[in-house]
């Protein structure tokens, strides 16, 4: 039958074979990829810790961290919890912070729906009744997943005494928001010892690995009598995610050669070959959400503190004392002594 094929017919058959092989090559290219999975987790929760504390020029501590829990990199589906009956930083007669029962917890899992949650809770605050910050309860929490990292602080019934009057009824008292914005600062003075402080509520810090640390209260003691930093209700959350392997498979069919003579036709076909590329892996860091800090401060020039400081300045006779009082007034934004 092949001997009766005309040259034009043979050319048509060869072209048809070439197009068929080309279609086979295109149909053999495929690509698949797996969704991103959480491959490791980071979680931590601390009740209270104090660093670099000095009192009357003498170093103290360190204190804590206590209680504390840490999440293993592989995670734990069951909450890892620790408790303490109190959380106190007391140096001799100085009560820097006192609180009742404290509970910290962290848990998290890896995999396609992996996430981390850490919490810290203290209640009540100021059990000594001698501190400037009082609250019914103080809580912090953070959550991390592939979609991002978030943090929150809750202060129930919180107040800060930012300056002292002649009587307790004349104190300047600033209420703390139920859910303070990230990095909310309240500045205050303790006139009977001449100290000042900054209390940062809902302090949020993004760590180099992309995890988020939320501190319910950071007490920054400026001094000069008490200097240092206390961190209360501190939690950390973070995840590491990776993309599953991507494989590309290509099937190639070698060309078919047809040789014809006046009496016979010879066909040679080479079997298809398959090439598979190695999987590629991509690791991404978690997305973090950071809110610009906001600052809440007490009034300055007309505040009871500024009025009291001007009165001290006017009553002082020693030039060095007047200069020190004037410097504190200017640092607090009270303006001049006039």
mmCIF file of C-alpha atoms in Angstrom:
data_model
loop_
_atom_site.group_PDB
_atom_site.id
_atom_site.type_symbol
_atom_site.label_atom_id
_atom_site.label_comp_id
_atom_site.label_asym_id
_atom_site.label_seq_id
_atom_site.Cartn_x
_atom_site.Cartn_y
_atom_site.Cartn_z
ATOM 1 C CA UNK A 1 0.000 0.000 0.000
ATOM 2 C CA UNK A 2 2.881 2.395 0.916
ATOM 3 C CA UNK A 3 4.350 1.895 -2.584
ATOM 4 C CA UNK A 4 1.212 3.364 -4.132
ATOM 5 C CA UNK A 5 1.433 6.619 -2.104
ATOM 6 C CA UNK A 6 2.171 9.681 -4.145
ATOM 7 C CA UNK A 7 4.958 12.077 -3.022
ATOM 8 C CA UNK A 8 2.344 14.676 -2.021
ATOM 9 C CA UNK A 9 0.523 12.102 0.103
ATOM 10 C CA UNK A 10 3.738 11.063 1.847
ATOM 11 C CA UNK A 11 4.542 14.725 2.678
ATOM 12 C CA UNK A 12 1.067 15.176 4.191
ATOM 13 C CA UNK A 13 1.559 12.121 6.405
ATOM 14 C CA UNK A 14 4.978 13.358 7.635
ATOM 15 C CA UNK A 15 3.550 16.833 8.497
ATOM 16 C CA UNK A 16 0.680 15.224 10.367
ATOM 17 C CA UNK A 17 3.119 13.180 12.482
ATOM 18 C CA UNK A 18 5.198 16.269 13.312
ATOM 19 C CA UNK A 19 2.126 18.238 14.480
ATOM 20 C CA UNK A 20 0.960 15.293 16.573
ATOM 21 C CA UNK A 21 4.357 15.058 18.325
ATOM 22 C CA UNK A 22 4.371 18.796 18.999
ATOM 23 C CA UNK A 23 0.963 18.538 20.620
ATOM 24 C CA UNK A 24 2.242 15.655 22.766
ATOM 25 C CA UNK A 25 5.204 17.719 23.998
ATOM 26 C CA UNK A 26 2.975 20.659 24.982
ATOM 27 C CA UNK A 27 0.472 18.405 26.719
ATOM 28 C CA UNK A 28 3.288 16.811 28.789
ATOM 29 C CA UNK A 29 4.285 20.053 30.667
ATOM 30 C CA UNK A 30 2.608 20.305 34.091
ATOM 31 C CA UNK A 31 3.199 22.355 37.324
ATOM 32 C CA UNK A 32 1.837 21.860 40.853
ATOM 33 C CA UNK A 33 2.530 23.662 44.116
ATOM 34 C CA UNK A 34 1.505 23.096 47.699
ATOM 35 C CA UNK A 35 0.153 25.863 49.929
ATOM 36 C CA UNK A 36 2.331 27.551 52.571
ATOM 37 C CA UNK A 37 2.591 25.768 55.940
ATOM 38 C CA UNK A 38 3.722 26.966 59.362
ATOM 39 C CA UNK A 39 7.002 25.129 59.942
ATOM 40 C CA UNK A 40 7.994 26.556 63.352
ATOM 41 C CA UNK A 41 6.415 28.619 66.137
ATOM 42 C CA UNK A 42 7.639 31.028 68.814
ATOM 43 C CA UNK A 43 5.667 31.754 71.979
ATOM 44 C CA UNK A 44 6.520 33.131 75.418
ATOM 45 C CA UNK A 45 4.680 34.704 78.371
ATOM 46 C CA UNK A 46 6.132 36.424 81.461
ATOM 47 C CA UNK A 47 4.384 37.789 84.549
ATOM 48 C CA UNK A 48 6.992 40.361 85.644
ATOM 49 C CA UNK A 49 10.673 41.116 85.208
ATOM 50 C CA UNK A 50 12.852 44.046 86.324
ATOM 51 C CA UNK A 51 16.159 45.137 84.819
ATOM 52 C CA UNK A 52 18.924 47.600 85.728
ATOM 53 C CA UNK A 53 17.197 48.759 88.913
ATOM 54 C CA UNK A 54 19.129 51.171 91.136
ATOM 55 C CA UNK A 55 17.862 52.705 94.372
ATOM 56 C CA UNK A 56 19.704 55.630 95.982
ATOM 57 C CA UNK A 57 22.568 54.896 93.587
ATOM 58 C CA UNK A 58 22.925 51.217 94.519
ATOM 59 C CA UNK A 59 22.216 48.425 91.999
ATOM 60 C CA UNK A 60 19.387 46.023 92.867
ATOM 61 C CA UNK A 61 18.049 42.738 91.557
ATOM 62 C CA UNK A 62 17.581 41.488 88.922
ATOM 63 C CA UNK A 63 14.020 40.384 89.553
ATOM 64 C CA UNK A 64 12.341 37.645 87.525
ATOM 65 C CA UNK A 65 11.296 36.796 84.944
ATOM 66 C CA UNK A 66 8.547 35.046 86.900
ATOM 67 C CA UNK A 67 6.366 33.217 86.220
ATOM 68 C CA UNK A 68 7.505 32.330 82.685
ATOM 69 C CA UNK A 69 6.515 29.797 79.983
ATOM 70 C CA UNK A 70 8.109 29.067 76.580
ATOM 71 C CA UNK A 71 6.624 27.312 73.557
ATOM 72 C CA UNK A 72 8.887 24.691 71.877
ATOM 73 C CA UNK A 73 9.590 25.312 68.146
ATOM 74 C CA UNK A 74 7.426 22.327 67.242
ATOM 75 C CA UNK A 75 4.505 23.788 69.162
ATOM 76 C CA UNK A 76 2.000 22.431 71.672
ATOM 77 C CA UNK A 77 -1.714 22.009 71.041
ATOM 78 C CA UNK A 78 -2.262 22.042 74.823
ATOM 79 C CA UNK A 79 -1.685 25.379 76.646
ATOM 80 C CA UNK A 80 1.580 25.595 78.587
ATOM 81 C CA UNK A 81 0.677 27.486 81.758
ATOM 82 C CA UNK A 82 2.375 28.816 84.892
ATOM 83 C CA UNK A 83 0.981 30.711 87.886
ATOM 84 C CA UNK A 84 2.239 32.723 90.847
ATOM 85 C CA UNK A 85 0.286 33.878 93.932
ATOM 86 C CA UNK A 86 1.899 37.347 93.725
ATOM 87 C CA UNK A 87 4.084 39.454 91.431
ATOM 88 C CA UNK A 88 6.039 41.923 93.546
ATOM 89 C CA UNK A 89 9.141 44.073 93.147
ATOM 90 C CA UNK A 90 9.918 45.366 96.625
ATOM 91 C CA UNK A 91 13.285 46.807 97.706
ATOM 92 C CA UNK A 92 13.357 47.525 101.418
ATOM 93 C CA UNK A 93 10.677 50.105 102.100
ATOM 94 C CA UNK A 94 10.298 50.896 98.367
ATOM 95 C CA UNK A 95 7.379 49.083 96.781
ATOM 96 C CA UNK A 96 7.892 49.512 93.034
ATOM 97 C CA UNK A 97 5.134 47.092 91.959
ATOM 98 C CA UNK A 98 2.759 44.713 93.724
ATOM 99 C CA UNK A 99 0.039 42.477 92.295
ATOM 100 C CA UNK A 100 -2.060 39.485 93.237
ATOM 101 C CA UNK A 101 -2.373 36.130 91.421
ATOM 102 C CA UNK A 102 -0.568 35.988 88.065
ATOM 103 C CA UNK A 103 -1.179 33.507 85.222
ATOM 104 C CA UNK A 104 0.818 33.151 81.987
ATOM 105 C CA UNK A 105 0.103 30.805 79.069
ATOM 106 C CA UNK A 106 1.238 30.008 75.526
ATOM 107 C CA UNK A 107 0.222 27.462 72.897
ATOM 108 C CA UNK A 108 0.622 26.957 69.142
ATOM 109 C CA UNK A 109 0.774 24.412 66.334
ATOM 110 C CA UNK A 110 2.495 24.006 62.981
ATOM 111 C CA UNK A 111 0.979 22.936 59.665
ATOM 112 C CA UNK A 112 -1.410 24.520 57.120
ATOM 113 C CA UNK A 113 -3.479 26.244 59.838
ATOM 114 C CA UNK A 114 -0.649 26.790 62.327
ATOM 115 C CA UNK A 115 -0.809 29.696 64.795
ATOM 116 C CA UNK A 116 0.419 30.905 68.205
ATOM 117 C CA UNK A 117 -1.393 32.590 71.121
ATOM 118 C CA UNK A 118 0.269 33.843 74.331
ATOM 119 C CA UNK A 119 -1.431 35.540 77.319
ATOM 120 C CA UNK A 120 -0.555 37.097 80.681
ATOM 121 C CA UNK A 121 -2.989 38.153 83.411
ATOM 122 C CA UNK A 122 -2.456 39.899 86.787
ATOM 123 C CA UNK A 123 -5.114 40.967 89.316
ATOM 124 C CA UNK A 124 -5.408 43.126 91.288
ATOM 125 C CA UNK A 125 -2.664 45.762 90.865
ATOM 126 C CA UNK A 126 -1.254 47.777 93.807
ATOM 127 C CA UNK A 127 -1.964 45.380 96.650
ATOM 128 C CA UNK A 128 0.365 47.492 98.821
ATOM 129 C CA UNK A 129 -1.840 50.582 98.313
ATOM 130 C CA UNK A 130 1.383 52.629 98.116
ATOM 131 C CA UNK A 131 1.958 52.847 94.359
ATOM 132 C CA UNK A 132 0.912 55.384 91.736
ATOM 133 C CA UNK A 133 -0.670 52.777 89.401
ATOM 134 C CA UNK A 134 -3.813 50.965 90.489
ATOM 135 C CA UNK A 135 -6.034 48.591 88.485
ATOM 136 C CA UNK A 136 -8.594 45.874 89.014
ATOM 137 C CA UNK A 137 -6.780 43.702 86.436
ATOM 138 C CA UNK A 138 -4.075 43.917 83.770
ATOM 139 C CA UNK A 139 -3.973 41.561 80.760
ATOM 140 C CA UNK A 140 -1.962 41.198 77.551
ATOM 141 C CA UNK A 141 -2.354 38.839 74.597
ATOM 142 C CA UNK A 142 -0.837 38.264 71.164
ATOM 143 C CA UNK A 143 -1.689 36.016 68.208
ATOM 144 C CA UNK A 144 0.439 35.033 65.200
ATOM 145 C CA UNK A 145 -0.394 33.130 62.013
ATOM 146 C CA UNK A 146 0.519 33.245 58.322
ATOM 147 C CA UNK A 147 -1.844 36.192 57.890
ATOM 148 C CA UNK A 148 -0.018 38.372 60.447
ATOM 149 C CA UNK A 149 0.690 39.155 64.105
ATOM 150 C CA UNK A 150 -1.541 41.170 66.460
ATOM 151 C CA UNK A 151 -1.374 42.280 70.100
ATOM 152 C CA UNK A 152 -3.746 43.726 72.700
ATOM 153 C CA UNK A 153 -3.600 45.065 76.281
ATOM 154 C CA UNK A 154 -6.626 45.343 78.569
ATOM 155 C CA UNK A 155 -6.586 47.501 81.717
ATOM 156 C CA UNK A 156 -9.708 47.308 83.904
ATOM 157 C CA UNK A 157 -10.223 50.188 86.342
ATOM 158 C CA UNK A 158 -6.732 51.584 85.763
ATOM 159 C CA UNK A 159 -5.531 54.956 87.118
ATOM 160 C CA UNK A 160 -2.131 56.649 87.475
ATOM 161 C CA UNK A 161 -1.334 59.384 90.004
ATOM 162 C CA UNK A 162 0.833 61.744 87.961
ATOM 163 C CA UNK A 163 1.400 64.408 90.628
ATOM 164 C CA UNK A 164 0.768 64.748 94.338
ATOM 165 C CA UNK A 165 -1.138 67.542 95.998
ATOM 166 C CA UNK A 166 -1.047 68.681 99.592
ATOM 167 C CA UNK A 167 -3.671 66.028 100.319
ATOM 168 C CA UNK A 168 -4.705 62.840 98.535
ATOM 169 C CA UNK A 169 -7.850 64.585 97.324
ATOM 170 C CA UNK A 170 -5.652 67.117 95.511
ATOM 171 C CA UNK A 171 -3.627 64.481 93.607
ATOM 172 C CA UNK A 172 -3.715 64.544 89.815
ATOM 173 C CA UNK A 173 -5.143 61.183 88.702
ATOM 174 C CA UNK A 174 -5.147 60.077 85.039
ATOM 175 C CA UNK A 175 -7.460 57.213 83.964
ATOM 176 C CA UNK A 176 -5.922 54.494 81.805
ATOM 177 C CA UNK A 177 -7.990 53.461 78.717
ATOM 178 C CA UNK A 178 -9.548 50.005 78.800
ATOM 179 C CA UNK A 179 -7.595 49.076 75.648
ATOM 180 C CA UNK A 180 -4.704 51.544 75.336
ATOM 181 C CA UNK A 181 -3.360 52.233 71.856
ATOM 182 C CA UNK A 182 0.068 50.708 71.203
ATOM 183 C CA UNK A 183 2.841 52.519 73.100
ATOM 184 C CA UNK A 184 0.592 54.843 75.124
ATOM 185 C CA UNK A 185 2.794 56.905 77.489
ATOM 186 C CA UNK A 186 1.707 58.528 80.768
ATOM 187 C CA UNK A 187 4.307 60.753 82.443
ATOM 188 C CA UNK A 188 4.271 61.533 86.146
ATOM 189 C CA UNK A 189 6.193 62.925 89.113
ATOM 190 C CA UNK A 190 6.611 61.790 92.714
ATOM 191 C CA UNK A 191 7.168 65.091 94.492
ATOM 192 C CA UNK A 192 7.997 63.786 97.953
ATOM 193 C CA UNK A 193 11.169 62.133 96.610
ATOM 194 C CA UNK A 194 11.709 64.281 93.506
ATOM 195 C CA UNK A 195 11.434 61.354 91.081
ATOM 196 C CA UNK A 196 9.767 61.144 87.660
ATOM 197 C CA UNK A 197 8.567 58.239 85.529
ATOM 198 C CA UNK A 198 7.095 57.199 82.179
ATOM 199 C CA UNK A 199 4.535 54.379 82.172
ATOM 200 C CA UNK A 200 4.142 52.823 78.699
ATOM 201 C CA UNK A 201 0.941 50.815 78.279
ATOM 202 C CA UNK A 202 0.507 48.226 75.505
ATOM 203 C CA UNK A 203 4.147 48.548 74.466
ATOM 204 C CA UNK A 204 4.611 46.662 71.170
ATOM 205 C CA UNK A 205 7.975 45.680 69.677
ATOM 206 C CA UNK A 206 8.609 43.816 66.404
ATOM 207 C CA UNK A 207 11.587 41.472 66.853
ATOM 208 C CA UNK A 208 14.235 40.729 64.172
ATOM 209 C CA UNK A 209 12.634 37.342 63.398
ATOM 210 C CA UNK A 210 9.264 38.992 62.704
ATOM 211 C CA UNK A 211 7.642 37.968 65.994
ATOM 212 C CA UNK A 212 5.785 40.527 68.138
ATOM 213 C CA UNK A 213 6.343 41.255 71.846
ATOM 214 C CA UNK A 214 3.520 42.965 73.759
ATOM 215 C CA UNK A 215 4.170 44.377 77.246
ATOM 216 C CA UNK A 216 1.017 45.327 79.131
ATOM 217 C CA UNK A 217 2.957 47.839 81.268
ATOM 218 C CA UNK A 218 6.547 49.059 80.981
ATOM 219 C CA UNK A 219 7.473 51.156 84.023
ATOM 220 C CA UNK A 220 10.424 53.343 83.043
ATOM 221 C CA UNK A 221 11.774 54.874 86.259
ATOM 222 C CA UNK A 222 13.717 58.051 85.434
ATOM 223 C CA UNK A 223 14.965 58.787 88.964
ATOM 224 C CA UNK A 224 17.060 60.197 90.461
ATOM 225 C CA UNK A 225 16.109 58.069 93.486
ATOM 226 C CA UNK A 226 14.722 54.993 91.679
ATOM 227 C CA UNK A 227 16.073 54.215 88.198
ATOM 228 C CA UNK A 228 15.413 51.227 85.924
ATOM 229 C CA UNK A 229 12.754 49.314 83.993
ATOM 230 C CA UNK A 230 9.952 46.984 85.038
ATOM 231 C CA UNK A 231 8.101 44.890 82.450
ATOM 232 C CA UNK A 232 4.685 43.562 83.480
ATOM 233 C CA UNK A 233 2.537 41.101 81.508
ATOM 234 C CA UNK A 234 4.948 40.494 78.615
ATOM 235 C CA UNK A 235 3.946 38.090 75.791
ATOM 236 C CA UNK A 236 5.574 37.102 72.475
ATOM 237 C CA UNK A 237 4.113 35.417 69.348
ATOM 238 C CA UNK A 238 5.616 34.476 65.971
ATOM 239 C CA UNK A 239 5.510 31.840 63.214
ATOM 240 C CA UNK A 240 7.830 30.721 60.436
ATOM 241 C CA UNK A 241 6.140 29.568 57.231
ATOM 242 C CA UNK A 242 7.435 27.768 54.137
ATOM 243 C CA UNK A 243 6.017 27.002 50.674
ATOM 244 C CA UNK A 244 5.688 23.336 49.703
ATOM 245 C CA UNK A 245 7.800 21.877 46.826
ATOM 246 C CA UNK A 246 7.062 22.916 43.231
ATOM 247 C CA UNK A 247 7.750 20.297 40.519
ATOM 248 C CA UNK A 248 7.844 20.810 36.753
ATOM 249 C CA UNK A 249 7.784 17.733 34.475
ATOM 250 C CA UNK A 250 8.564 17.965 30.741
ATOM 251 C CA UNK A 251 8.039 15.131 28.254
ATOM 252 C CA UNK A 252 9.966 15.435 24.985
ATOM 253 C CA UNK A 253 9.431 13.244 21.949
ATOM 254 C CA UNK A 254 12.258 13.070 19.416
ATOM 255 C CA UNK A 255 11.402 13.783 15.746
ATOM 256 C CA UNK A 256 10.242 11.005 13.446
ATOM 257 C CA UNK A 257 12.253 10.507 10.303
ATOM 258 C CA UNK A 258 10.632 9.111 7.165
ATOM 259 C CA UNK A 259 12.841 7.986 4.268
ATOM 260 C CA UNK A 260 11.232 6.952 1.007
ATOM 261 C CA UNK A 261 12.430 5.440 -2.241
ATOM 262 C CA UNK A 262 10.583 4.545 -5.375
ATOM 263 C CA UNK A 263 9.915 1.059 -3.992
ATOM 264 C CA UNK A 264 9.763 1.291 -0.142
ATOM 265 C CA UNK A 265 9.290 3.567 2.895
ATOM 266 C CA UNK A 266 11.304 3.281 6.130
ATOM 267 C CA UNK A 267 10.057 4.910 9.376
ATOM 268 C CA UNK A 268 12.252 5.485 12.502
ATOM 269 C CA UNK A 269 10.653 6.591 15.815
ATOM 270 C CA UNK A 270 12.598 7.416 19.000
ATOM 271 C CA UNK A 271 10.879 6.799 22.363
ATOM 272 C CA UNK A 272 9.932 9.872 24.431
ATOM 273 C CA UNK A 273 12.228 11.093 27.216
ATOM 274 C CA UNK A 274 11.100 12.681 30.529
ATOM 275 C CA UNK A 275 12.965 15.372 32.480
ATOM 276 C CA UNK A 276 11.953 16.297 36.047
ATOM 277 C CA UNK A 277 13.309 19.406 37.775
ATOM 278 C CA UNK A 278 14.164 19.389 41.490
ATOM 279 C CA UNK A 279 11.607 20.923 43.909
ATOM 280 C CA UNK A 280 12.133 24.516 44.985
ATOM 281 C CA UNK A 281 11.318 25.741 48.490
ATOM 282 C CA UNK A 282 10.526 29.297 49.567
ATOM 283 C CA UNK A 283 10.504 30.415 53.215
ATOM 284 C CA UNK A 284 8.665 33.576 54.190
ATOM 285 C CA UNK A 285 8.507 35.492 57.432
ATOM 286 C CA UNK A 286 5.164 36.272 59.061
ATOM 287 C CA UNK A 287 3.504 39.567 58.264
ATOM 288 C CA UNK A 288 3.393 41.907 61.228
ATOM 289 C CA UNK A 289 1.032 44.739 62.050
ATOM 290 C CA UNK A 290 2.525 47.765 63.771
ATOM 291 C CA UNK A 291 0.596 50.838 64.885
ATOM 292 C CA UNK A 292 2.333 54.151 65.270
ATOM 293 C CA UNK A 293 2.843 55.077 68.911
ATOM 294 C CA UNK A 294 0.504 57.512 70.573
ATOM 295 C CA UNK A 295 1.323 59.502 73.658
ATOM 296 C CA UNK A 296 -0.972 60.616 76.443
ATOM 297 C CA UNK A 297 0.540 63.189 78.741
ATOM 298 C CA UNK A 298 -0.784 65.315 81.545
ATOM 299 C CA UNK A 299 -1.157 69.117 81.231
ATOM 300 C CA UNK A 300 2.028 70.983 81.950
ATOM 301 C CA UNK A 301 2.209 74.749 82.635
ATOM 302 C CA UNK A 302 -1.140 74.937 84.463
ATOM 303 C CA UNK A 303 -1.012 71.481 86.102
ATOM 304 C CA UNK A 304 -0.875 71.127 89.899
ATOM 305 C CA UNK A 305 2.604 69.736 89.509
ATOM 306 C CA UNK A 306 3.892 72.811 87.675
ATOM 307 C CA UNK A 307 2.160 75.117 90.154
ATOM 308 C CA UNK A 308 3.706 73.188 93.040
ATOM 309 C CA UNK A 309 7.157 73.258 91.469
ATOM 310 C CA UNK A 310 6.948 77.051 90.990
ATOM 311 C CA UNK A 311 5.993 77.391 94.639
ATOM 312 C CA UNK A 312 9.020 75.282 95.661
ATOM 313 C CA UNK A 313 11.236 77.387 93.414
ATOM 314 C CA UNK A 314 10.000 80.645 94.935
ATOM 315 C CA UNK A 315 10.440 79.360 98.480
ATOM 316 C CA UNK A 316 13.921 77.924 97.888
ATOM 317 C CA UNK A 317 16.864 80.149 98.895
ATOM 318 C CA UNK A 318 19.802 78.003 97.874
ATOM 319 C CA UNK A 319 20.867 78.752 94.239
ATOM 320 C CA UNK A 320 21.730 75.100 93.533
ATOM 321 C CA UNK A 321 18.305 73.949 94.759
ATOM 322 C CA UNK A 322 16.542 76.599 92.682
ATOM 323 C CA UNK A 323 18.553 75.573 89.604
ATOM 324 C CA UNK A 324 17.662 71.869 90.103
ATOM 325 C CA UNK A 325 13.960 72.688 90.512
ATOM 326 C CA UNK A 326 14.015 74.922 87.422
ATOM 327 C CA UNK A 327 15.669 72.121 85.388
ATOM 328 C CA UNK A 328 12.947 69.619 86.397
ATOM 329 C CA UNK A 329 10.254 72.173 85.543
ATOM 330 C CA UNK A 330 11.669 72.725 82.073
ATOM 331 C CA UNK A 331 12.018 68.958 81.510
ATOM 332 C CA UNK A 332 8.367 68.493 82.463
ATOM 333 C CA UNK A 333 7.224 71.255 80.101
ATOM 334 C CA UNK A 334 6.225 73.712 82.837
ATOM 335 C CA UNK A 335 8.067 76.611 81.247
ATOM 336 C CA UNK A 336 9.903 79.146 83.356
ATOM 337 C CA UNK A 337 9.562 79.925 87.054
ATOM 338 C CA UNK A 338 7.586 83.140 86.380
#
